[in-house]
Short mmCIF file of C-alpha atoms and ligand atoms in Angstrom, two decimals:
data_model
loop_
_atom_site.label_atom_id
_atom_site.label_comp_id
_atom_site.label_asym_id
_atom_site.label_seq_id
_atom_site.Cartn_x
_atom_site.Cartn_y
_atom_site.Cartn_z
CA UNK A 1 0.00 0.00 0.00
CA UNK A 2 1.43 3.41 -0.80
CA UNK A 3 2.38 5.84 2.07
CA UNK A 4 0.03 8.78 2.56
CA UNK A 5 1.53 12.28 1.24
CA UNK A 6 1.90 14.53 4.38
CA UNK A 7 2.69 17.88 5.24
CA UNK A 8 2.73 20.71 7.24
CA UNK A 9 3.06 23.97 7.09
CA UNK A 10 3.09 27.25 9.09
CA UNK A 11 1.77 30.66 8.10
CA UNK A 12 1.43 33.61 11.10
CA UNK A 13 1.78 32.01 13.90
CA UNK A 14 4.30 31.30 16.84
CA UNK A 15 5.19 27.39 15.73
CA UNK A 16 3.87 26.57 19.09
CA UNK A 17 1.92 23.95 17.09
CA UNK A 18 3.99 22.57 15.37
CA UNK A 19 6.19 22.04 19.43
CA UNK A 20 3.02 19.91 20.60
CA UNK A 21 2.90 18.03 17.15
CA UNK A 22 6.72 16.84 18.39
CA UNK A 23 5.05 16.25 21.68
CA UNK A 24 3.84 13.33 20.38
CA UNK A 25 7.27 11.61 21.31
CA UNK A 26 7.42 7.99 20.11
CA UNK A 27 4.08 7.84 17.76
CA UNK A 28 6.02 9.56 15.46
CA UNK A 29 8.23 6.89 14.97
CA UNK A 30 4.98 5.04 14.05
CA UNK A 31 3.81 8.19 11.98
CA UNK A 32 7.27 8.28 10.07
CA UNK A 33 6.91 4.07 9.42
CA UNK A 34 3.31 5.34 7.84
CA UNK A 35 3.97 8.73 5.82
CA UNK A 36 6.33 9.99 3.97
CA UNK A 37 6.77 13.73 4.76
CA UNK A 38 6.96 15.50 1.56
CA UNK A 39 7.04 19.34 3.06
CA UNK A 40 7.64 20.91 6.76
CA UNK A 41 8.79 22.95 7.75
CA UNK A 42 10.31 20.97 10.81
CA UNK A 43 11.36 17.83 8.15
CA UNK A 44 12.16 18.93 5.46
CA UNK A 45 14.33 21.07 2.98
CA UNK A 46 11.66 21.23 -0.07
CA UNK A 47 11.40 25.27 -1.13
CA UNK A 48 8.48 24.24 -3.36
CA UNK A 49 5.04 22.70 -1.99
CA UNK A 50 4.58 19.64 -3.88
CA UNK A 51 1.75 18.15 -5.87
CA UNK A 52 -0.42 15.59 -5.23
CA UNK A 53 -0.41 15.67 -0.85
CA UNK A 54 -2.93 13.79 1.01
CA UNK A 55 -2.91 15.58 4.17
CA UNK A 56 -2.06 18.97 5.03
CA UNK A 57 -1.89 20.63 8.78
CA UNK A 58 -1.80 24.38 8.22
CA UNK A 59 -0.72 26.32 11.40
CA UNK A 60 -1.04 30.34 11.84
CA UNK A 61 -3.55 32.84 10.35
CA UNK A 62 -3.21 34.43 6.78
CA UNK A 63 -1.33 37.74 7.65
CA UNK A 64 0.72 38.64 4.40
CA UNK A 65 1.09 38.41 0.61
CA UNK A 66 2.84 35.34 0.80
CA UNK A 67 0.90 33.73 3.29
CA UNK A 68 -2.01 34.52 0.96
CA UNK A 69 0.10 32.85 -2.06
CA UNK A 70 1.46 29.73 -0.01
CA UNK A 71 -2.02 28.92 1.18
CA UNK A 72 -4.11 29.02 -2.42
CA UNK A 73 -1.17 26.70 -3.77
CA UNK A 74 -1.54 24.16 -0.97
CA UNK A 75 -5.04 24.07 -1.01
CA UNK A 76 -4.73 23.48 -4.71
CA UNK A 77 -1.80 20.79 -4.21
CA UNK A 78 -4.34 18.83 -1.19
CA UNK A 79 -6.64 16.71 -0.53
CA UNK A 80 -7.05 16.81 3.29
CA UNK A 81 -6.73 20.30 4.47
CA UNK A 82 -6.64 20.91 8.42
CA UNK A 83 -6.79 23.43 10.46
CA UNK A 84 -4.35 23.64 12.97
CA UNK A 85 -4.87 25.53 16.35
CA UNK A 86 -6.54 28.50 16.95
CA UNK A 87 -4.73 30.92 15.18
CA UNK A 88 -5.56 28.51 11.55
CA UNK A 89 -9.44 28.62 12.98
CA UNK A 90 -10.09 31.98 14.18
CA UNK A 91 -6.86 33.98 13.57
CA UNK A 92 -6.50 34.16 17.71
CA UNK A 93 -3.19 35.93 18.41
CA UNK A 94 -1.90 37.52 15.42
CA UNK A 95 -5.58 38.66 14.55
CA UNK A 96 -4.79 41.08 18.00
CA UNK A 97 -3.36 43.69 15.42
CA UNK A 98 -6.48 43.70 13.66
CA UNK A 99 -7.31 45.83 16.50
CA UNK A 100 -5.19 49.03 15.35
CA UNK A 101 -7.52 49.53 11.85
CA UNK A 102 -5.47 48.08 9.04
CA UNK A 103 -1.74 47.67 7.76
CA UNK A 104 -0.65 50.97 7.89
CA UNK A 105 -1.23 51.84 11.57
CA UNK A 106 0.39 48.38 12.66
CA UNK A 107 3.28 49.55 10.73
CA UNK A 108 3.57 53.00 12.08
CA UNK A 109 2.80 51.63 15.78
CA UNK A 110 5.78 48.95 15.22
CA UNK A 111 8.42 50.42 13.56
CA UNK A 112 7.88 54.81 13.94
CA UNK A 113 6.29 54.92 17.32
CA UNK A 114 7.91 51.74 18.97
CA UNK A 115 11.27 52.36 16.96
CA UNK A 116 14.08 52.67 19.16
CA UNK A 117 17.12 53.56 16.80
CA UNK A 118 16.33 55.39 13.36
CA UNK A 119 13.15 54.49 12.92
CA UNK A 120 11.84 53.37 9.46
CA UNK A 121 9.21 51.52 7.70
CA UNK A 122 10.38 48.05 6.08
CA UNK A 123 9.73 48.26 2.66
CA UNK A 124 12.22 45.35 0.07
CA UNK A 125 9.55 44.29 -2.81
CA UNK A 126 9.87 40.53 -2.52
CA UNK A 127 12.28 39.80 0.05
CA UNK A 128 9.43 41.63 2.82
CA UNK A 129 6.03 40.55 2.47
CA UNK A 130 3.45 42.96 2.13
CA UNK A 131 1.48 42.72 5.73
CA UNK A 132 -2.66 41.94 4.69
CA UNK A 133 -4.63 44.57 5.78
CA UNK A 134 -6.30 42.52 8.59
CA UNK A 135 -5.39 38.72 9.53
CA UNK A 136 -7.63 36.60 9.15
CA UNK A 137 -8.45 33.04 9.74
CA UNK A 138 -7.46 29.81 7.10
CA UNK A 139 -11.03 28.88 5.96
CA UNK A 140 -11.89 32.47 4.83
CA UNK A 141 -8.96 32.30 1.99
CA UNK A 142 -9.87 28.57 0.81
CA UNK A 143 -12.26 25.74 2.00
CA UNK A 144 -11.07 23.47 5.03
CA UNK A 145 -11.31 20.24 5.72
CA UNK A 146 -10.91 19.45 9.49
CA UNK A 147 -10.91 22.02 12.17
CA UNK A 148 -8.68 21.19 15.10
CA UNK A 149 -8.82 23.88 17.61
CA UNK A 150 -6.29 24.53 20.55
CA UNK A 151 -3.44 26.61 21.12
CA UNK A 152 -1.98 24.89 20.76
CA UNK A 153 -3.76 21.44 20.25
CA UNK A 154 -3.05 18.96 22.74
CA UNK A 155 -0.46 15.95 21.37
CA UNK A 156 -3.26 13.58 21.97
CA UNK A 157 -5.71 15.70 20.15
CA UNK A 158 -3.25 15.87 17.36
CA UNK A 159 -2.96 12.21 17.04
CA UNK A 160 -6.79 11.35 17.76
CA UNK A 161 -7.11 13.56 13.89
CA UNK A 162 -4.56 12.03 12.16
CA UNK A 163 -4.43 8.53 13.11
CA UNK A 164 -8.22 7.64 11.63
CA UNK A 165 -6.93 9.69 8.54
CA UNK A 166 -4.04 7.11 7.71
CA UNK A 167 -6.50 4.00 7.41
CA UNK A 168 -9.00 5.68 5.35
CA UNK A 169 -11.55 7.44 7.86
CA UNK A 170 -12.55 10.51 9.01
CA UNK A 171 -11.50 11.88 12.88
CA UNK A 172 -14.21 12.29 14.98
CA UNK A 173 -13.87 16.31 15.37
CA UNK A 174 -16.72 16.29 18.70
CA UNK A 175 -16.45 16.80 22.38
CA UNK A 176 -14.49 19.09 24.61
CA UNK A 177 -11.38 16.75 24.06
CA UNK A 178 -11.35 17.49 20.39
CA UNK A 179 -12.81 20.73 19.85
CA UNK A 180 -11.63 22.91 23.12
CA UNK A 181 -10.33 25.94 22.04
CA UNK A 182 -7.13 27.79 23.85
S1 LIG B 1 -2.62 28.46 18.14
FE1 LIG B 1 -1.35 29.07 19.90
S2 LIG B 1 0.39 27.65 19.86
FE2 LIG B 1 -0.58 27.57 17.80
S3 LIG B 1 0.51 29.10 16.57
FE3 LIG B 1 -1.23 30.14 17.50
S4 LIG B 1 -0.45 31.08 19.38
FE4 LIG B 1 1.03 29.52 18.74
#
């Protein structure tokens, strides 16, 4: 039987997903015997997204241009798309800028009000990416799959969704155990 395609990815967010998905200690070793990782960025080196991925976790809210362009291509690229932890599903902690009207207070307020030494707006076409206006949450840029809230999810919550997903079934996505946010 062929392995399942699997990835991960972060967009705005503080990884702190991705920390409790290596909290799952030695079921990885089972994971690894069952996948093959074809993008992470925690295991591997791939630049490009690949084609053709069975399962996707997507951690962090959609807060710049190339969030915006990394997201459309892996929901193109994937057949299971998950949202993972609260800042995929509701935008949660990065979404606190929102708060300040758009992208051109948050920049002021970060890097002219806050700025310590010469202050000055960062502005390098394609090396910075453009900041959206507002961040917002995963499933309001492309359709999602699987919500798994937490932030971060709990190891056990993380391996409750993907373990049904490697023999063909869906993960029961119910109860406070699965479906507690924060
Ligand atoms: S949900 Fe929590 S742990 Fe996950 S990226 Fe956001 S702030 Fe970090």
């Amino acid at each position: 039987m062929s392995k399942i395609r699997f990835a991960t990815i972060w967009l705005a967010g503080c990884s702190g997903c991705h920390m409790s998905f290596l909290d799952m200690d030695e079921w990885l070793i089972e994971l690894a015997d069952q996948v093959d990782v074809v993008y992470s960025p925690v295991g591997s080196d791939l630049k490009d997204y690949p084609e053709n991925v069975d399962v996707c976790l997507v951690e962090g809210g959609v807060a710049n241009e190339d969030n915006l362009e990394l997201i459309q291509q892996v929901r193109d690229r994937t057949k299971t798309l998950i949202s993972f932890g609260d800042c995929a599903v509701t935008a949660n902690i990065p979404a606190m800028r929102n708060m300040l009207g758009g992208r051109d207070p948050v920049l002021k307020r970060g890097y002219i009000e806050l700025g310590d030494n010469s202050p000055q707006l960062p502005h390098e076409p394609g090396i910075v990416p453009e900041l959206l206006d507002q961040v917002i949450p995963v499933h309001q840029v492309v359709p999602i799959d699987i919500f798994m809230p937490g932030c971060p999810p709990s190891a056990d919550r993380i391996k409750a969704t993907i373990e049904p997903l490697l023999n063909g079934k869906e993960p029961a996505m119910e109860g406070r155990e699965m479906l507690k946010f924060g």
